[in-house]
Amino acid sequence: MIVAADGNVSARLGPDRILVTPTGVCKGFLAPEDLVVTDMDGVPVRSGVKCSTEIAMHVVCYRHRPDIKAVVHAHPPTAVAFSVAGRVLEPHVLPEVVVTLGIVPTLPYTDPGSYEVPDAVGPAIENCEALILEFHGALAVGDSVMSAYFKLEKVEHAAHILLMAHQLGGIRMLSREAILKLQETQKRVGITIGLPPAYRQGYTGAAEDLDQEALIAQVTAAVIRQLQAGSR
């Protein structure tokens, strides 16, 4: 879902720290020391390092969603192609997407790296788990890096299925009754993904009872493993 040095990943370390990938580095070649720790304003806590140029997009997600612990941004080709063609991902088609993601909105184009992006993403991410940035890419949030990544993977997989359905003659939607049953299933099994904030259990953002350096080391190692595994 990314090429060259595209995309960025972050993880919440606690109430006031974020671990984020650096700018201009291929994710498959990252070393633990390359990852950058920032405060909740996206400012690196150590001088001389450069975090992702899109850090503001990550920060706004954590501010608007205190229940999440990770953000993944990439450029999944089929999902982005839908936005380039002026199409949205049709909701209410694939049961697994309805249950695990809900609606995946497409936000109007904003200048990448500018504050137009977080200004648009912040309000939108309050009511969804993944979204598409027109002409640009996609973003997903989760309670871990892998959780957010899997949601982004599901967006791209759904986009590919919908593309093939269009090529085969068109899209058929699930019935309203089927959708209501799926939403009840969400609540019954405790899945709050894609449901309004009122259904979500709050997350305080409190760090585990660990030394800050130990926590950073643990999260860094996990993120590196996941990024390198995904690049193979």
Short mmCIF file of C-alpha atoms in Angstrom, two decimals:
data_model
loop_
_atom_site.label_atom_id
_atom_site.label_comp_id
_atom_site.label_asym_id
_atom_site.label_seq_id
_atom_site.Cartn_x
_atom_site.Cartn_y
_atom_site.Cartn_z
CA MET A 1 0.00 0.00 0.00
CA ILE A 2 3.05 2.25 -0.04
CA VAL A 3 6.06 2.74 -2.30
CA ALA A 4 9.44 4.38 -1.72
CA ALA A 5 9.21 6.56 1.40
CA ASP A 6 5.43 7.04 1.27
CA GLY A 7 3.10 6.74 4.23
CA ASN A 8 3.51 7.18 7.97
CA VAL A 9 2.71 5.28 11.16
CA SER A 10 2.35 6.40 14.76
CA ALA A 11 1.60 4.88 18.16
CA ARG A 12 0.45 6.57 21.35
CA LEU A 13 2.97 6.03 24.16
CA GLY A 14 0.84 7.60 26.86
CA PRO A 15 -1.09 10.79 27.60
CA ASP A 16 1.62 13.12 26.26
CA ARG A 17 3.90 11.16 23.92
CA ILE A 18 3.63 9.82 20.36
CA LEU A 19 6.04 7.51 18.53
CA VAL A 20 6.06 8.25 14.78
CA THR A 21 7.99 7.27 11.68
CA PRO A 22 10.52 9.79 10.32
CA THR A 23 10.18 11.72 7.08
CA GLY A 24 11.78 10.54 3.85
CA VAL A 25 12.66 6.98 4.90
CA CYS A 26 11.45 3.72 3.33
CA LYS A 27 9.52 1.90 6.05
CA GLY A 28 11.18 -1.42 5.20
CA PHE A 29 14.61 -0.06 6.11
CA LEU A 30 13.75 1.58 9.42
CA ALA A 31 15.86 0.92 12.48
CA PRO A 32 14.52 1.46 16.03
CA GLU A 33 16.64 4.58 16.48
CA ASP A 34 15.01 6.13 13.38
CA LEU A 35 11.61 6.43 15.05
CA VAL A 36 10.80 9.80 16.58
CA VAL A 37 9.13 10.57 19.92
CA THR A 38 7.02 13.74 19.92
CA ASP A 39 4.78 15.54 22.37
CA MET A 40 1.04 15.85 21.76
CA ASP A 41 1.66 18.90 19.58
CA GLY A 42 3.80 16.83 17.22
CA VAL A 43 7.06 18.47 18.32
CA PRO A 44 10.03 16.05 18.66
CA VAL A 45 11.21 15.81 22.26
CA ARG A 46 14.80 15.40 21.04
CA SER A 47 16.44 18.01 18.84
CA GLY A 48 18.00 17.19 15.50
CA VAL A 49 15.40 14.65 14.34
CA LYS A 50 12.60 15.04 11.80
CA CYS A 51 9.33 13.22 12.17
CA SER A 52 6.78 12.68 9.41
CA THR A 53 5.69 15.88 7.68
CA GLU A 54 2.10 14.73 8.25
CA ILE A 55 2.41 14.47 12.03
CA ALA A 56 -0.41 17.00 12.48
CA MET A 57 -2.82 14.49 10.92
CA HIS A 58 -1.82 11.91 13.54
CA VAL A 59 -2.03 14.38 16.43
CA VAL A 60 -5.55 15.44 15.52
CA CYS A 61 -6.68 11.80 15.44
CA TYR A 62 -5.44 11.25 19.01
CA ARG A 63 -7.10 14.46 20.17
CA HIS A 64 -10.46 13.60 18.63
CA ARG A 65 -10.29 9.89 19.52
CA PRO A 66 -8.89 9.33 23.04
CA ASP A 67 -9.82 5.65 22.68
CA ILE A 68 -7.25 4.91 19.95
CA LYS A 69 -3.56 4.04 20.29
CA ALA A 70 -2.32 3.99 16.68
CA VAL A 71 -2.71 5.72 13.32
CA VAL A 72 -1.63 4.38 9.92
CA HIS A 73 -1.59 6.45 6.72
CA ALA A 74 -0.80 4.90 3.34
CA HIS A 75 -1.69 5.14 -0.35
CA PRO A 76 -3.74 2.01 -1.16
CA PRO A 77 -4.03 2.15 -4.97
CA THR A 78 -7.56 0.86 -5.56
CA ALA A 79 -9.09 2.94 -2.78
CA VAL A 80 -7.29 6.07 -3.98
CA ALA A 81 -8.32 5.32 -7.57
CA PHE A 82 -11.97 5.45 -6.48
CA SER A 83 -11.41 9.01 -5.23
CA VAL A 84 -9.53 10.01 -8.40
CA ALA A 85 -12.49 8.77 -10.45
CA GLY A 86 -14.87 10.77 -8.27
CA ARG A 87 -16.41 7.64 -6.76
CA VAL A 88 -16.93 6.77 -3.11
CA LEU A 89 -16.72 3.31 -1.57
CA GLU A 90 -20.32 2.20 -1.57
CA PRO A 91 -21.44 1.38 1.98
CA HIS A 92 -23.81 -1.44 2.89
CA VAL A 93 -22.39 -3.97 0.43
CA LEU A 94 -19.96 -6.28 2.23
CA PRO A 95 -21.12 -7.63 5.63
CA GLU A 96 -17.60 -7.85 7.08
CA VAL A 97 -17.00 -4.19 6.21
CA VAL A 98 -20.32 -3.11 7.70
CA VAL A 99 -19.48 -4.88 10.96
CA THR A 100 -15.78 -4.07 11.29
CA LEU A 101 -15.52 -0.65 9.63
CA GLY A 102 -18.91 0.89 9.04
CA ILE A 103 -18.95 3.72 6.51
CA VAL A 104 -15.58 4.75 5.03
CA PRO A 105 -16.01 8.40 3.96
CA THR A 106 -14.01 10.17 1.27
CA LEU A 107 -12.87 13.65 2.31
CA PRO A 108 -12.53 16.44 -0.29
CA TYR A 109 -9.01 17.15 -1.50
CA THR A 110 -6.72 19.03 0.87
CA ASP A 111 -3.07 19.99 0.38
CA PRO A 112 -0.91 17.14 1.81
CA GLY A 113 1.25 18.29 4.69
CA SER A 114 -0.82 21.42 5.27
CA TYR A 115 -3.16 22.13 8.16
CA GLU A 116 -6.08 21.70 5.78
CA VAL A 117 -5.64 17.96 6.24
CA PRO A 118 -5.94 17.73 10.05
CA ASP A 119 -8.72 20.33 9.99
CA ALA A 120 -10.71 17.96 7.78
CA VAL A 121 -9.63 14.68 9.37
CA GLY A 122 -10.32 15.62 13.00
CA PRO A 123 -14.12 15.93 12.88
CA ALA A 124 -14.44 13.04 10.41
CA ILE A 125 -12.44 10.49 12.43
CA GLU A 126 -14.81 10.94 15.39
CA ASN A 127 -17.39 8.87 13.52
CA CYS A 128 -15.36 6.36 11.53
CA GLU A 129 -12.41 3.99 11.79
CA ALA A 130 -10.96 4.63 8.34
CA LEU A 131 -11.29 7.29 5.67
CA ILE A 132 -10.02 8.16 2.21
CA LEU A 133 -8.28 11.43 1.39
CA GLU A 134 -9.27 12.43 -2.16
CA PHE A 135 -6.38 12.19 -4.68
CA HIS A 136 -4.03 11.39 -1.80
CA GLY A 137 -4.35 8.27 0.32
CA ALA A 138 -6.19 6.67 3.20
CA LEU A 139 -5.98 6.64 6.98
CA ALA A 140 -7.08 4.22 9.68
CA VAL A 141 -6.99 4.23 13.47
CA GLY A 142 -6.96 1.42 16.01
CA ASP A 143 -6.00 0.17 19.45
CA SER A 144 -2.65 -1.03 18.04
CA VAL A 145 -0.52 -0.48 14.95
CA MET A 146 -1.59 -3.82 13.51
CA SER A 147 -5.25 -3.12 14.23
CA ALA A 148 -5.06 0.16 12.29
CA TYR A 149 -3.08 -1.50 9.50
CA PHE A 150 -5.61 -4.33 9.16
CA LYS A 151 -8.42 -1.79 8.83
CA LEU A 152 -6.53 -0.06 6.04
CA GLU A 153 -5.94 -3.44 4.40
CA LYS A 154 -9.66 -4.16 4.62
CA VAL A 155 -10.45 -0.80 2.95
CA GLU A 156 -8.19 -1.69 0.00
CA HIS A 157 -9.63 -5.21 -0.23
CA ALA A 158 -13.19 -3.85 -0.22
CA ALA A 159 -12.27 -1.29 -2.89
CA HIS A 160 -10.88 -4.06 -5.09
CA ILE A 161 -14.07 -6.14 -4.74
CA LEU A 162 -16.26 -3.12 -5.50
CA LEU A 163 -14.14 -2.29 -8.55
CA MET A 164 -14.61 -5.82 -9.90
CA ALA A 165 -18.35 -5.65 -9.18
CA HIS A 166 -18.58 -2.42 -11.19
CA GLN A 167 -16.73 -4.12 -14.05
CA LEU A 168 -19.14 -7.06 -13.90
CA GLY A 169 -22.21 -4.88 -14.23
CA GLY A 170 -22.82 -2.90 -11.06
CA ILE A 171 -23.28 -2.87 -7.30
CA ARG A 172 -26.13 -4.44 -5.35
CA MET A 173 -26.64 -3.11 -1.83
CA LEU A 174 -27.60 -5.10 1.24
CA SER A 175 -31.17 -4.48 2.37
CA ARG A 176 -31.97 -2.06 5.18
CA GLU A 177 -33.10 -5.02 7.28
CA ALA A 178 -29.77 -6.78 6.74
CA ILE A 179 -27.85 -3.66 7.72
CA LEU A 180 -29.85 -3.22 10.93
CA LYS A 181 -29.17 -6.85 11.87
CA LEU A 182 -25.44 -6.37 11.26
CA GLN A 183 -25.41 -3.24 13.41
CA GLU A 184 -27.16 -5.13 16.19
CA THR A 185 -24.51 -7.83 15.85
CA GLN A 186 -21.86 -5.13 16.31
CA LYS A 187 -23.34 -4.03 19.61
CA ARG A 188 -24.14 -7.54 20.82
CA VAL A 189 -20.57 -8.80 20.45
CA GLY A 190 -19.05 -5.56 21.71
CA ILE A 191 -17.70 -4.19 18.42
CA THR A 192 -17.99 -0.42 18.53
CA ILE A 193 -16.05 0.20 15.31
CA GLY A 194 -17.94 2.46 12.96
CA LEU A 195 -20.62 3.26 15.52
CA PRO A 196 -21.29 6.75 16.93
CA PRO A 197 -19.05 7.88 19.82
CA ALA A 198 -21.85 7.31 22.35
CA TYR A 199 -21.46 3.56 21.82
CA ARG A 200 -17.72 3.57 22.45
CA GLN A 201 -16.12 2.92 25.80
CA GLY A 202 -13.88 5.82 26.72
CA TYR A 203 -10.11 5.48 26.78
CA THR A 204 -8.20 7.69 29.20
CA GLY A 205 -4.95 7.56 27.27
CA ALA A 206 -3.08 6.72 30.48
CA ALA A 207 0.25 4.98 30.01
CA GLU A 208 0.85 1.60 31.53
CA ASP A 209 2.76 1.53 34.78
CA LEU A 210 6.11 1.38 33.00
CA ASP A 211 9.20 3.50 32.93
CA GLN A 212 8.94 5.91 29.98
CA GLU A 213 12.13 4.63 28.32
CA ALA A 214 11.05 1.01 28.73
CA LEU A 215 7.66 1.81 27.22
CA ILE A 216 9.27 3.56 24.25
CA ALA A 217 11.60 0.60 23.70
CA GLN A 218 8.73 -1.89 23.77
CA VAL A 219 6.54 0.07 21.36
CA THR A 220 9.47 0.84 19.05
CA ALA A 221 10.43 -2.82 18.77
CA ALA A 222 6.84 -3.83 18.03
CA VAL A 223 6.37 -1.13 15.38
CA ILE A 224 9.64 -2.02 13.64
CA ARG A 225 8.70 -5.71 13.53
CA GLN A 226 5.31 -4.93 12.05
CA LEU A 227 6.63 -2.47 9.46
CA GLN A 228 9.36 -4.83 8.30
CA ALA A 229 6.96 -7.77 8.13
CA GLY A 230 4.58 -5.71 6.01
CA SER A 231 7.34 -4.74 3.56
CA ARG A 232 8.26 -8.33 2.71
#
